[in-house]
Amino acid sequence: MKLNRRQFVGATAGAAAATLSAPHVYAASHGGKPKVVVVGGGAGGATVARYLAKDAGDALDITLIEPTRVYYTCFFSNLYIGGFRTIESLAHDYGTIASMGVNVVHDYVVGVDRDAKSVTTASGDTLMYDRLVLSPGIDFVDGAVPGWDVTAQNKMPHAYKAGSQSQLLKAQIEAMPEGGTFAMVAPPNPFRCPPGPYERVSMVAHLLSDINPTAKILIADPKENFSKQGLFEEGWNKHYAGMITRIGPDFGGNNVEVNPDEMTLTIDGEVNNVDVCNVIPAMKAGVICERAGLNEGNWAPVSGHTMQSRIDENVHVLGDACAQGDMPKSGFSANSQAKVAAMAVRGALTDSRVFPAKFSNTCWSLIDTDDGVKVGASYEATDEKIAKTDGFISQTGEDAALRKATFEESVGWYEGISSDIFG
Ligand SMILES: Cc1cc2nc3c(=O)[nH]c(=O)nc-3n(C[C@H](O)[C@H](O)[C@H](O)COP(=O)(O)OP(=O)(O)OC[C@H]3O[C@@H](n4cnc5c(N)ncnc54)[C@H](O)[C@@H]3O)c2cc1C
């Protein structure tokens, strides 16, 4: 089954189905129309800005702050590495959102004054808000992988924010010596896109099978188990037998150190010379959440009913940055949460109705050509968290036609979600 844009939006817009009644004049704290500032123009933030403009554009003054002019989706960036997509096909701009009346500001937010209800940008501007929406994605935990910090990301890329990092990683793989070693340091839970590292391994193996078939892949993994493990391992045995070795925590996969100058990965005291080292460190909410004083630990806790921060009801946090409960950190989740947040912001600042929050997510992964698998679930908000209500997962041993159909479904999803986010 191919998902087209209309089906994707229809399938996921339960929460966004609210119809607007005539907006009343909200007593904006700074005069004029109520002001909404959205920080981060990725899967979560761009969706909020677009849905607010679409459904309440006349009643609200909406600003989206995002440093980059072109956003490259992490989703399908592994397929770029595998040779199934071009980098250009992952690129999206903000022209449509701007034309819908959103004030798109290309800048970086460096501070939030929650008492004054204002944000400050790197170029020195201050913007006032009635509601603030933060969807800044992830940053990396300092010191998570001994020997690595962001100054080493050119020698040992993470490629966990897409664009130049994805291009760099692919170029390094293509330049590997014959029979060389690609290494990955996998992250601990929780992290962005649970199947992402393992889909990446599949795509690297696919590329190497083509251009460097005697090359090896070595994964150091601090986790006992990982998402869709049975499906990935079945696929690796089928398509890439003998190429991939994963070292879990029982054999020291949680005790690693890297040396970017020497290009070594040390696992439990044993030094491995590697040709490419993809370091994916432990993650935390984008730093602005910490600066705004909205984190507990590494993430910003929210109420699933509205995606409001549990620390400040005038701030909504969504996507990878929030601690919400059962949903995985994915683009699909961020987009789904964004519609709930947009509805809640509209409800608070205009007269529109607010419906019970419902969410959904599916994570597709490609293992080899036309060999697609998926895992997904539906969720609802409880007072405690966003709670899973039911789920599904591909099965091992599925036939080729079903796997091909699953892959084609993911291609339809990509087109659908991209236009739902960026217009
Ligand atoms: C390899 C890989 C594969 C993936 N595959 C899938 C997949 O198949 N399906 C899926 O659903 N998800 C997938 N994901 C996960 C998905 O990309 C993320 O979960 C999603 O992008 C999260 O959305 P977000 O809005 O929270 O963050 P992002 O999309 O990262 O957006 C955050 C934005 O905020 C901006 N920003 C950060 N700080 C500031 C600041 N202080 N001021 C202004 N702007 C700021 C950033 O520039 C960025 O554009 C994948 C991820 C990876 C790494």
Coordinates of C-alpha atoms and ligand atoms in Angstrom, one line a residue:
M1 CA 0.0 0.0 0.0
K2 CA 1.3 3.4 -0.9
L3 CA 0.5 6.3 1.5
N4 CA -0.2 9.5 -0.2
R5 CA -0.2 12.9 1.4
R6 CA -3.9 13.0 2.0
Q7 CA -4.0 9.5 3.6
F8 CA -1.0 10.3 5.8
V9 CA -2.6 13.5 7.1
G10 CA -5.9 11.8 7.5
A11 CA -4.4 9.0 9.4
T12 CA -2.5 11.2 11.8
A13 CA -4.6 14.3 12.2
G14 CA -7.0 13.0 14.8
A15 CA -5.9 15.7 17.2
A16 CA -5.7 18.3 14.5
A17 CA -9.3 17.8 13.4
A18 CA -10.5 20.6 15.6
T19 CA -12.5 23.1 13.8
L20 CA -12.1 26.8 14.7
S21 CA -14.9 28.7 16.0
A22 CA -14.7 32.5 15.8
P23 CA -11.5 33.6 17.6
H24 CA -12.1 35.9 20.5
V25 CA -9.6 38.6 21.4
Y26 CA -7.1 37.1 23.9
A27 CA -5.7 39.6 26.3
A28 CA -2.1 39.4 24.8
S29 CA 0.4 40.3 27.5
H30 CA 2.4 42.4 25.1
G31 CA -0.4 44.1 23.2
G32 CA -1.7 43.4 19.6
K33 CA -2.4 39.8 18.6
P34 CA -1.3 37.0 20.9
K35 CA 2.3 36.1 20.1
V36 CA 3.5 32.5 19.5
V37 CA 7.3 32.0 19.2
V38 CA 8.4 28.6 17.9
V39 CA 12.0 27.6 18.4
G40 CA 13.4 25.1 15.9
G41 CA 12.2 24.5 12.4
G42 CA 12.5 20.7 12.3
A43 CA 9.9 18.0 12.3
G44 CA 8.1 19.3 15.4
G45 CA 8.6 23.1 15.2
A46 CA 7.8 23.6 11.5
T47 CA 4.6 21.5 11.9
V48 CA 3.4 23.6 14.8
A49 CA 4.1 26.8 12.9
R50 CA 2.4 25.6 9.7
Y51 CA -0.7 24.2 11.6
L52 CA -1.0 27.4 13.6
A53 CA -0.8 29.5 10.4
K54 CA -3.3 27.3 8.6
D55 CA -5.9 27.1 11.4
A56 CA -5.4 30.4 13.3
G57 CA -3.2 32.6 11.1
D58 CA -5.5 35.6 11.3
A59 CA -5.8 35.5 15.1
L60 CA -2.1 35.0 16.0
D61 CA 1.3 36.5 15.5
I62 CA 3.5 33.5 14.7
T63 CA 7.3 33.6 14.6
L64 CA 9.5 30.6 13.7
I65 CA 13.2 30.8 14.7
E66 CA 15.5 28.4 13.0
P67 CA 19.2 29.0 12.1
T68 CA 19.4 27.0 8.9
R69 CA 17.8 28.1 5.7
V70 CA 17.6 24.5 4.4
Y71 CA 16.7 21.6 6.7
Y72 CA 17.9 18.2 5.8
T73 CA 15.7 15.4 7.2
C74 CA 17.5 12.8 9.3
F75 CA 14.7 10.5 8.2
F76 CA 15.9 8.8 5.0
S77 CA 19.5 10.1 5.6
N78 CA 20.5 6.4 6.0
L79 CA 19.0 5.7 2.7
Y80 CA 21.2 8.4 1.2
I81 CA 24.2 6.6 2.7
G82 CA 23.0 3.4 1.1
G83 CA 22.6 5.0 -2.3
F84 CA 18.8 4.9 -2.4
R85 CA 18.2 8.7 -2.1
T86 CA 20.1 11.8 -3.2
I87 CA 21.0 14.4 -0.5
E88 CA 18.9 17.0 -2.4
S89 CA 15.8 14.8 -1.9
L90 CA 16.2 15.3 1.9
A91 CA 16.3 19.1 1.7
H92 CA 13.4 21.4 2.6
D93 CA 13.1 25.1 3.0
Y94 CA 10.7 27.5 4.7
G95 CA 9.3 29.4 1.7
T96 CA 5.8 27.9 2.0
I97 CA 5.6 28.4 5.8
A98 CA 6.7 32.1 5.3
S99 CA 4.1 32.6 2.6
M100 CA 1.4 31.4 5.0
G101 CA 2.2 34.4 7.2
V102 CA 4.7 33.0 9.6
N103 CA 7.5 35.3 10.4
V104 CA 10.5 33.0 9.7
V105 CA 13.6 34.3 11.5
H106 CA 16.9 32.6 10.6
D107 CA 18.7 33.0 14.0
Y108 CA 19.6 30.9 17.0
V109 CA 17.9 31.3 20.4
V110 CA 20.5 31.7 23.1
G111 CA 18.2 32.6 26.1
V112 CA 14.7 32.4 27.4
D113 CA 13.4 34.8 30.1
R114 CA 10.3 33.0 31.4
D115 CA 9.3 35.8 33.7
A116 CA 9.4 38.4 31.0
K117 CA 8.1 35.9 28.5
S118 CA 10.8 36.7 25.9
V119 CA 13.5 34.9 24.0
T120 CA 16.9 36.4 22.9
T121 CA 18.7 35.4 19.7
A122 CA 22.4 35.1 18.9
S123 CA 22.2 38.3 16.8
G124 CA 20.8 40.2 19.8
D125 CA 17.1 40.4 19.1
T126 CA 14.5 40.0 21.8
L127 CA 11.1 38.6 20.9
M128 CA 8.2 38.5 23.3
Y129 CA 5.7 35.6 23.5
D130 CA 2.4 34.7 25.0
R131 CA 3.1 31.0 24.3
L132 CA 6.6 29.6 23.5
V133 CA 7.0 26.3 21.6
L134 CA 10.4 24.6 21.9
S135 CA 11.3 21.8 19.4
P136 CA 15.1 22.1 19.3
G137 CA 15.8 18.4 18.8
I138 CA 18.9 16.8 20.5
D139 CA 22.4 17.7 21.5
F140 CA 25.1 15.4 22.8
V141 CA 26.0 14.7 26.4
D142 CA 29.5 16.1 27.1
G143 CA 32.1 13.4 27.7
A144 CA 29.7 10.5 26.8
V145 CA 32.3 8.8 24.7
P146 CA 35.8 9.2 26.1
G147 CA 38.1 10.7 23.5
W148 CA 35.3 12.3 21.5
D149 CA 33.7 15.8 21.5
V150 CA 32.2 17.8 18.7
T151 CA 35.6 19.2 17.7
A152 CA 36.3 15.6 16.5
Q153 CA 33.2 15.3 14.4
N154 CA 35.1 15.7 11.2
K155 CA 37.4 12.8 11.9
M156 CA 34.7 10.7 13.6
P157 CA 31.3 11.9 12.3
H158 CA 28.0 11.3 14.2
A159 CA 25.8 12.0 11.2
Y160 CA 22.9 12.2 13.8
K161 CA 22.0 15.7 12.5
A162 CA 21.6 15.4 8.8
G163 CA 23.3 17.3 6.0
S164 CA 27.0 17.9 5.8
Q165 CA 27.6 15.2 8.5
S166 CA 25.7 12.6 6.4
Q167 CA 27.7 13.6 3.3
L168 CA 31.0 13.4 5.2
L169 CA 30.2 9.9 6.6
K170 CA 29.3 8.6 3.2
A171 CA 32.4 10.1 1.6
Q172 CA 34.6 8.4 4.3
I173 CA 32.9 5.0 3.7
E174 CA 33.5 5.4 -0.1
A175 CA 37.2 6.1 0.6
M176 CA 37.8 3.1 2.8
P177 CA 40.7 0.9 1.8
E178 CA 39.8 -2.5 0.4
G179 CA 38.9 -4.9 3.3
G180 CA 38.9 -2.0 5.8
T181 CA 36.8 -1.6 8.9
F182 CA 33.8 0.7 9.5
A183 CA 33.1 1.1 13.2
M184 CA 30.1 2.4 15.0
V185 CA 29.8 3.5 18.6
A186 CA 26.0 3.0 19.3
P187 CA 24.2 5.3 21.8
P188 CA 22.6 4.3 25.1
N189 CA 18.8 4.8 25.6
P190 CA 17.0 7.0 25.2
F191 CA 18.0 8.5 21.9
R192 CA 16.7 9.9 18.6
C193 CA 15.3 7.2 16.3
P194 CA 15.7 3.8 18.1
P195 CA 16.2 1.8 14.9
G196 CA 18.4 4.5 13.3
P197 CA 21.9 3.1 14.1
Y198 CA 20.8 -0.4 12.9
E199 CA 19.2 0.8 9.7
R200 CA 22.5 2.7 9.2
V201 CA 24.5 -0.5 9.7
S202 CA 22.3 -2.1 7.0
M203 CA 22.8 0.8 4.6
V204 CA 26.5 0.9 5.1
A205 CA 26.6 -2.9 4.6
H206 CA 24.6 -2.5 1.4
L207 CA 27.0 0.2 0.1
L208 CA 30.1 -1.8 1.1
S209 CA 28.8 -5.0 -0.5
D210 CA 28.8 -3.1 -3.8
I211 CA 32.1 -1.2 -3.6
N212 CA 34.2 -3.0 -1.0
P213 CA 32.8 -6.5 -0.3
T214 CA 35.6 -7.7 1.9
A215 CA 35.2 -4.7 4.3
K216 CA 34.0 -5.3 7.9
I217 CA 31.5 -3.6 10.2
L218 CA 32.2 -3.4 14.0
I219 CA 29.5 -2.1 16.3
A220 CA 30.2 -1.3 20.0
D221 CA 26.8 -1.2 21.7
P222 CA 26.1 -0.3 25.4
K223 CA 22.5 -1.8 25.1
E224 CA 21.5 -5.4 25.8
N225 CA 18.8 -5.2 23.1
F226 CA 17.8 -2.8 20.4
S227 CA 14.8 -1.9 18.3
K228 CA 13.6 -4.5 15.7
Q229 CA 16.7 -6.6 16.7
G230 CA 15.3 -9.9 15.4
L231 CA 14.4 -8.4 12.1
F232 CA 17.7 -6.7 11.6
E233 CA 19.8 -9.7 12.6
E234 CA 17.7 -11.9 10.3
G235 CA 18.4 -9.4 7.4
W236 CA 22.1 -9.1 8.2
N237 CA 22.5 -12.9 8.1
K238 CA 20.6 -13.1 4.9
H239 CA 22.1 -10.2 3.0
Y240 CA 25.5 -9.5 4.6
A241 CA 26.7 -12.8 6.1
G242 CA 30.0 -12.5 7.9
M243 CA 30.3 -8.7 7.5
I244 CA 28.8 -7.4 10.7
T245 CA 30.0 -8.0 14.3
R246 CA 28.1 -6.4 17.2
I247 CA 29.7 -6.3 20.6
G248 CA 27.1 -5.8 23.3
P249 CA 27.6 -4.8 27.0
D250 CA 28.3 -8.4 28.1
F251 CA 31.5 -8.3 26.0
G252 CA 32.4 -4.7 26.9
G253 CA 30.4 -2.7 24.3
N254 CA 29.6 -0.3 27.1
N255 CA 33.2 0.3 27.9
V256 CA 34.7 2.2 24.9
E257 CA 37.1 4.9 24.1
V258 CA 38.1 6.5 20.8
N259 CA 41.2 8.3 19.6
P260 CA 40.3 10.4 16.5
D261 CA 44.0 11.2 15.7
E262 CA 45.0 7.6 15.7
M263 CA 41.7 6.3 14.3
T264 CA 41.3 3.7 17.1
L265 CA 38.3 2.3 18.9
T266 CA 39.1 0.6 22.2
I267 CA 36.5 -1.8 23.4
D268 CA 37.0 -3.2 26.9
G269 CA 40.7 -2.5 26.7
E270 CA 41.3 -4.0 23.3
V271 CA 42.5 -1.5 20.7
N272 CA 41.0 -1.8 17.2
N273 CA 42.4 0.2 14.2
V274 CA 39.5 1.4 12.2
D275 CA 39.1 3.3 8.9
V276 CA 35.8 5.0 9.6
C277 CA 34.4 5.6 13.1
N278 CA 30.8 6.7 13.4
V279 CA 30.4 7.9 17.0
I280 CA 26.8 8.4 18.1
P281 CA 27.1 9.7 21.7
A282 CA 24.4 9.8 24.4
M283 CA 21.9 12.5 23.8
K284 CA 20.0 15.2 25.7
A285 CA 17.4 17.8 24.8
G286 CA 18.6 20.6 22.6
V287 CA 20.6 22.9 25.0
I288 CA 18.0 25.7 24.9
C289 CA 15.8 23.6 27.1
E290 CA 18.5 23.4 29.8
R291 CA 19.1 27.2 29.5
A292 CA 15.4 27.8 29.9
G293 CA 15.4 25.8 33.1
L294 CA 12.9 23.3 31.7
N295 CA 14.9 20.0 32.1
E296 CA 14.7 17.3 34.7
G297 CA 17.9 15.3 34.0
N298 CA 18.6 15.4 30.3
W299 CA 15.0 16.0 29.0
A300 CA 12.1 18.4 29.4
P301 CA 9.1 16.8 31.1
V302 CA 5.7 17.6 29.5
S303 CA 2.0 16.8 29.9
G304 CA 0.8 14.6 27.1
H305 CA -2.6 16.4 27.0
T306 CA -1.1 19.6 25.6
M307 CA 2.7 19.1 25.4
Q308 CA 3.0 21.9 28.0
S309 CA 6.1 21.9 30.1
R310 CA 5.5 20.5 33.6
I311 CA 7.7 23.4 34.8
D312 CA 6.1 26.3 32.9
E313 CA 2.6 26.2 31.4
N314 CA 3.4 29.0 29.0
V315 CA 5.9 26.8 27.3
H316 CA 5.2 23.7 25.1
V317 CA 8.1 21.3 24.4
L318 CA 7.8 18.6 21.8
G319 CA 9.7 16.2 19.7
D320 CA 13.0 14.6 20.7
A321 CA 13.6 17.2 23.5
C322 CA 10.7 16.3 25.7
A323 CA 10.2 13.5 28.2
Q324 CA 6.6 12.4 27.5
G325 CA 6.3 8.7 28.1
D326 CA 6.0 5.9 25.7
M327 CA 6.6 7.4 22.3
P328 CA 10.0 6.9 20.6
K329 CA 11.9 10.0 19.6
S330 CA 11.1 10.1 15.9
G331 CA 10.1 12.6 13.2
F332 CA 6.7 10.9 13.1
S333 CA 6.3 11.3 16.8
A334 CA 7.4 15.0 16.7
N335 CA 4.9 15.7 13.9
S336 CA 2.1 14.0 15.8
Q337 CA 2.9 15.8 19.1
A338 CA 3.2 19.1 17.1
K339 CA -0.5 18.9 16.1
V340 CA -1.5 18.4 19.7
A341 CA 0.6 21.3 20.7
A342 CA -0.8 23.5 18.0
M343 CA -4.3 22.6 19.0
A344 CA -3.6 23.4 22.6
V345 CA -1.9 26.8 21.8
R346 CA -4.9 27.7 19.7
G347 CA -7.3 26.7 22.4
A348 CA -5.4 28.8 24.9
L349 CA -5.1 31.9 22.8
T350 CA -8.2 31.8 20.7
D351 CA -11.7 30.3 21.2
S352 CA -11.1 27.1 19.4
R353 CA -12.1 23.7 20.8
V354 CA -9.5 21.4 22.2
F355 CA -10.0 17.6 21.6
P356 CA -8.5 14.7 23.6
A357 CA -4.9 14.2 22.5
K358 CA -4.2 11.2 20.3
F359 CA -0.9 10.3 18.8
S360 CA 0.6 7.7 16.4
N361 CA 4.0 6.7 15.2
T362 CA 5.6 4.2 12.7
C363 CA 9.3 3.7 12.2
W364 CA 10.2 2.1 8.9
S365 CA 13.7 0.8 8.2
L366 CA 15.3 -0.5 5.0
I367 CA 17.6 -3.5 5.4
D368 CA 18.5 -4.1 1.8
T369 CA 16.9 -3.3 -1.6
D370 CA 13.1 -3.7 -1.3
D371 CA 13.5 -5.3 2.2
G372 CA 11.6 -2.9 4.4
V373 CA 10.4 -3.5 8.0
K374 CA 8.3 -1.4 10.4
V375 CA 7.3 -1.0 14.0
G376 CA 4.5 1.3 15.1
A377 CA 1.9 2.2 17.7
S378 CA -1.0 4.4 18.7
Y379 CA -1.0 6.5 21.9
E380 CA -3.2 8.6 24.1
A381 CA -2.5 11.1 26.8
T382 CA -3.0 10.2 30.5
D383 CA -2.3 12.5 33.4
E384 CA 0.9 10.7 33.9
K385 CA 2.3 10.3 30.4
I386 CA 1.7 9.6 26.7
A387 CA 0.7 6.0 27.0
K388 CA 0.8 3.3 24.3
T389 CA -2.6 1.8 23.5
D390 CA -1.7 -0.7 20.8
G391 CA 1.1 -1.6 18.4
F392 CA 2.4 -3.7 15.5
I393 CA 5.7 -4.9 14.2
S394 CA 6.9 -6.7 11.0
Q395 CA 7.6 -10.4 11.5
T396 CA 10.7 -12.4 10.7
G397 CA 10.3 -14.7 7.7
E398 CA 7.9 -12.4 5.8
D399 CA 7.9 -12.8 2.0
A400 CA 9.6 -10.5 -0.5
A401 CA 6.4 -9.0 -1.7
L402 CA 5.3 -7.9 1.7
R403 CA 8.8 -6.4 2.5
K404 CA 8.7 -4.5 -0.9
A405 CA 5.2 -3.2 0.0
T406 CA 6.5 -2.1 3.4
F407 CA 9.4 -0.2 1.8
E408 CA 7.0 1.5 -0.7
E409 CA 4.7 2.5 2.1
S410 CA 7.7 4.2 3.7
V411 CA 8.4 6.2 0.5
G412 CA 4.8 7.4 0.5
W413 CA 5.1 8.3 4.2
Y414 CA 8.2 10.4 3.5
E415 CA 6.4 12.4 0.8
G416 CA 3.4 12.8 3.0
I417 CA 5.1 13.8 6.2
S418 CA 7.5 16.2 4.4
S419 CA 4.6 18.2 3.0
D420 CA 2.7 18.0 6.3
I421 CA 5.7 19.6 8.0
F422 CA 6.9 22.1 5.4
G423 CA 3.9 22.6 3.2
Ligands
LIG1 C1 19.8 8.5 11.0 C2 18.4 8.9 11.5 C3 17.3 8.3 10.8 C4 16.1 8.7 11.2 N1 15.0 8.1 10.6 C5 13.8 8.4 11.0 C6 12.6 7.8 10.4 O1 12.8 6.9 9.5 N2 11.4 8.1 10.8 C7 11.2 9.0 11.8 O2 10.0 9.3 12.1 N3 12.2 9.6 12.4 C8 13.5 9.3 12.1 N4 14.6 9.9 12.7 C9 14.3 10.8 13.9 C10 13.9 12.2 13.5 O3 14.8 12.8 12.6 C11 13.8 13.1 14.7 O4 13.2 12.4 15.8 C12 13.1 14.4 14.4 O5 13.8 15.1 13.5 C13 12.8 15.1 15.7 O6 12.2 16.4 15.4 P1 12.5 17.6 16.4 O7 11.6 18.7 15.9 O8 12.4 17.2 17.8 O9 14.0 18.0 16.1 P2 14.7 18.3 14.7 O10 14.0 17.8 13.5 O11 16.1 18.0 14.8 O12 14.6 19.9 14.6 C14 15.2 20.7 15.6 C15 15.5 22.1 14.9 O13 15.8 23.0 15.9 C16 16.8 23.9 15.5 N5 17.4 24.4 16.8 C17 18.0 23.8 17.8 N6 18.3 24.6 18.8 C18 17.8 25.9 18.4 C19 17.9 27.1 19.0 N7 18.5 27.3 20.2 N8 17.4 28.2 18.3 C20 16.8 28.0 17.1 N9 16.7 26.8 16.5 C21 17.2 25.7 17.1 C22 17.7 23.0 14.8 O14 18.5 23.8 13.8 C23 16.8 22.0 14.1 O15 16.5 22.5 12.7 C24 15.9 9.6 12.3 C25 17.0 10.2 12.9 C26 18.2 9.9 12.5 C27 19.4 10.5 13.1

